[in-house]
Coordinates of C-alpha atoms in Angstrom, one line a residue:
M1 CA -14.3 23.7 13.7
K2 CA -16.6 26.0 11.7
R3 CA -13.9 28.6 11.4
V4 CA -11.3 25.9 10.3
F5 CA -13.8 24.9 7.6
S6 CA -14.2 28.5 6.5
V7 CA -10.5 29.0 6.2
L8 CA -10.1 25.8 4.1
C9 CA -13.0 26.7 1.9
L10 CA -11.3 30.1 1.3
L11 CA -8.2 28.4 0.0
L12 CA -10.4 26.2 -2.3
F13 CA -12.5 29.0 -3.8
L14 CA -9.4 31.1 -4.4
S15 CA -8.2 28.3 -6.7
V16 CA -11.3 28.1 -8.9
S17 CA -11.7 30.2 -12.0
V18 CA -15.2 31.1 -13.2
K19 CA -14.0 31.5 -16.8
S20 CA -14.3 28.5 -19.1
Q21 CA -12.7 28.0 -22.3
E22 CA -12.1 25.2 -24.8
E23 CA -8.7 23.6 -24.7
K24 CA -6.8 24.1 -27.8
P25 CA -4.8 21.3 -29.3
K26 CA -1.2 21.3 -28.0
T27 CA 1.9 20.6 -30.1
Y28 CA 4.6 18.5 -28.5
I29 CA 8.1 18.4 -29.7
D30 CA 10.0 15.2 -28.8
I31 CA 13.7 14.9 -28.7
A32 CA 15.3 12.1 -30.8
A33 CA 18.7 10.8 -31.6
I34 CA 19.8 9.3 -34.9
Y35 CA 22.0 6.3 -34.5
E36 CA 23.3 4.4 -37.6
G37 CA 20.3 5.6 -39.6
D38 CA 17.7 4.7 -36.9
T39 CA 15.8 7.4 -35.1
I40 CA 15.6 6.7 -31.4
A41 CA 13.3 8.7 -29.0
V42 CA 15.0 10.3 -26.1
V43 CA 12.8 10.3 -23.1
Q44 CA 13.5 11.8 -19.7
L45 CA 12.1 9.3 -17.1
K46 CA 10.9 10.4 -13.7
P47 CA 12.9 9.2 -10.8
V48 CA 11.7 6.1 -8.9
Y49 CA 11.9 6.1 -5.2
I50 CA 12.2 2.9 -3.1
F51 CA 11.3 3.0 0.5
G52 CA 12.5 0.5 3.1
Q53 CA 10.0 -1.2 5.4
I54 CA 9.2 0.9 8.6
K55 CA 10.1 -0.6 11.9
F56 CA 7.5 0.5 14.5
K57 CA 8.5 0.6 18.2
N58 CA 5.0 -0.3 19.4
N59 CA 1.4 -0.5 18.2
K60 CA 0.8 3.2 19.0
E61 CA 3.4 4.2 16.3
R62 CA 1.7 1.8 13.9
Q63 CA -1.6 3.4 14.4
E64 CA -0.3 6.9 14.1
Y65 CA 1.3 5.9 10.8
S66 CA -2.0 4.5 9.6
K67 CA -3.8 7.8 10.5
L68 CA -1.1 9.9 8.8
V69 CA -1.5 7.9 5.5
R70 CA -5.3 8.3 5.7
D71 CA -5.0 12.1 6.4
V72 CA -2.5 12.7 3.6
K73 CA -4.6 10.7 1.1
I74 CA -7.6 12.9 2.0
A75 CA -5.7 16.3 1.9
Y76 CA -3.4 15.7 -1.1
P77 CA -6.1 15.9 -3.8
Y78 CA -7.3 19.2 -2.5
A79 CA -3.8 20.6 -2.5
K80 CA -3.3 19.4 -6.1
T81 CA -6.6 21.1 -7.2
I82 CA -5.4 24.4 -5.6
A83 CA -2.0 24.2 -7.2
Y84 CA -3.5 23.4 -10.7
S85 CA -5.9 26.3 -10.7
I86 CA -4.3 29.1 -8.6
V87 CA -2.2 30.7 -11.4
E88 CA -5.1 30.8 -13.8
T89 CA -7.4 32.2 -11.1
Y90 CA -4.9 35.0 -10.2
E91 CA -4.4 35.9 -13.9
Y92 CA -8.1 36.1 -14.5
M93 CA -8.7 38.4 -11.5
E94 CA -5.9 40.7 -13.0
T95 CA -8.1 41.1 -16.1
L96 CA -11.0 42.6 -14.1
P97 CA -11.2 46.3 -14.4
T98 CA -12.0 47.4 -10.8
E99 CA -11.7 46.3 -7.2
K100 CA -15.5 46.1 -7.0
A101 CA -15.5 43.6 -9.9
K102 CA -12.8 41.5 -8.2
Q103 CA -14.7 41.5 -5.0
K104 CA -17.9 40.5 -6.8
Y105 CA -16.0 37.7 -8.5
L106 CA -14.6 36.4 -5.1
E107 CA -18.1 36.5 -3.6
D108 CA -19.6 34.5 -6.4
V109 CA -17.0 31.9 -6.4
Q110 CA -17.0 31.6 -2.6
K111 CA -20.8 30.9 -2.7
Y112 CA -20.3 28.3 -5.4
M113 CA -17.4 26.6 -3.4
M114 CA -19.3 26.6 -0.1
D115 CA -22.3 24.9 -1.8
E116 CA -20.0 22.4 -3.7
Y117 CA -17.4 21.5 -1.0
K118 CA -19.2 22.0 2.3
P119 CA -20.3 18.4 2.7
K120 CA -16.8 17.2 2.0
M121 CA -14.8 19.8 3.9
K122 CA -16.9 19.4 7.1
K123 CA -15.7 15.8 7.3
M124 CA -12.0 16.9 7.4
T125 CA -10.3 16.7 10.8
K126 CA -8.1 19.4 12.3
N127 CA -5.0 17.3 11.5
Q128 CA -6.1 16.9 7.9
G129 CA -6.5 20.7 7.7
K130 CA -3.0 21.2 9.0
I131 CA -1.6 18.7 6.4
L132 CA -3.6 20.5 3.7
V133 CA -2.0 23.8 4.5
K134 CA 1.5 22.2 4.4
L135 CA 0.8 20.5 1.1
I136 CA -0.5 23.8 -0.5
D137 CA 3.0 25.2 0.4
R138 CA 4.6 22.1 -1.2
E139 CA 2.6 22.4 -4.4
C140 CA 2.6 26.2 -4.8
N141 CA 6.0 26.7 -3.2
T142 CA 4.5 29.5 -1.0
P143 CA 2.6 29.5 2.2
S144 CA -1.2 29.6 2.1
Y145 CA -1.0 33.0 3.8
N146 CA 0.8 34.5 0.8
I147 CA -1.9 33.2 -1.6
V148 CA -4.7 34.7 0.5
K149 CA -2.8 37.9 1.0
A150 CA -2.2 38.3 -2.8
L151 CA -5.9 37.9 -3.6
V152 CA -7.8 39.6 -0.7
G153 CA -5.1 41.8 1.0
S154 CA -3.1 41.8 4.1
F155 CA -5.9 42.6 6.6
K156 CA -8.2 39.8 5.6
A157 CA -5.3 37.5 5.3
G158 CA -4.4 38.3 8.9
V159 CA -8.0 37.8 10.0
Y160 CA -8.2 34.3 8.4
N161 CA -4.8 33.4 9.9
A162 CA -5.9 34.4 13.3
F163 CA -9.0 32.2 13.1
A164 CA -6.9 29.3 12.0
G165 CA -4.6 30.0 15.0
L166 CA -7.5 29.5 17.3
F167 CA -7.6 25.8 16.2
G168 CA -3.9 25.2 16.2
N169 CA -3.3 26.0 12.6
S170 CA -1.4 28.6 10.7
L171 CA -1.6 29.8 7.1
K172 CA 2.1 30.7 7.4
T173 CA 3.1 27.1 8.0
R174 CA 6.1 26.0 5.8
Y175 CA 6.5 22.5 4.5
D176 CA 9.7 20.8 5.6
P177 CA 10.2 17.6 3.5
N178 CA 13.6 16.9 4.7
D179 CA 12.9 17.0 8.4
K180 CA 9.7 17.3 10.4
D181 CA 7.5 16.6 7.4
A182 CA 9.6 13.8 5.9
S183 CA 7.0 11.2 6.7
I184 CA 4.3 13.2 4.8
E185 CA 6.7 13.6 1.9
A186 CA 7.3 9.9 1.7
I187 CA 3.6 9.2 1.6
V188 CA 3.0 11.8 -1.1
I189 CA 5.8 10.4 -3.3
Q190 CA 4.2 6.9 -2.9
I191 CA 0.8 8.3 -3.8
E192 CA 2.3 9.9 -7.0
Q193 CA 4.1 6.7 -7.9
G194 CA 1.0 4.6 -7.3
T195 CA 2.9 2.4 -4.6
I196 CA 1.1 3.7 -1.5
D197 CA -1.3 0.8 -1.1
Y198 CA 1.5 -1.8 -1.5
N199 CA 3.9 0.0 0.9
Y200 CA 1.1 0.6 3.4
A201 CA 0.2 -3.1 3.5
R202 CA 3.9 -3.9 3.8
N203 CA 4.5 -1.4 6.7
Y204 CA 1.2 -1.8 8.6
H205 CA 0.7 -5.5 8.2
G206 CA 4.2 -6.6 7.7
F207 CA 3.7 -8.0 4.2
R208 CA 6.8 -8.5 2.1

């Protein structure tokens, strides 16, 4: 489990940039339509997904669904953090003049991440780690292996992937929202929509 923790921490520290800068005010341009002298804002709304109630065959399926919801809710915020920061981190590393400077940067950030996230990451189960790897692929549209490879090279990426394999995980795992990961995708969408608690109560307890 220690090796799994190390792999997950690697993914987290790769997503953090040590540079800090003040956010500059952003200018937003809205689209509007003029109808009979009135200006009407044109807003593109996000799609709303409605899920039917799940019919469980037995109590074992019900408990498995409950565990899946718990695991996705734990892993998803980490995946979002990585996706939010990974591009900025990579761009910052590209500004460093030498490989030595890049290595020093990675070592400094890794130490910080180990100190910051170790208590939280140690509590993650093997299944939560697998889900995290899949959700990183979902958010970044590339497997975790490719992210690690781009930053630390093919050899180290292979080593980390080998360690992950010892615990039934793989950094090359692809996310399949339309088939084997459809249940995870449904839960993620409900989290994003803010309907996960309502749908969980309806599915698990049979509330309508």
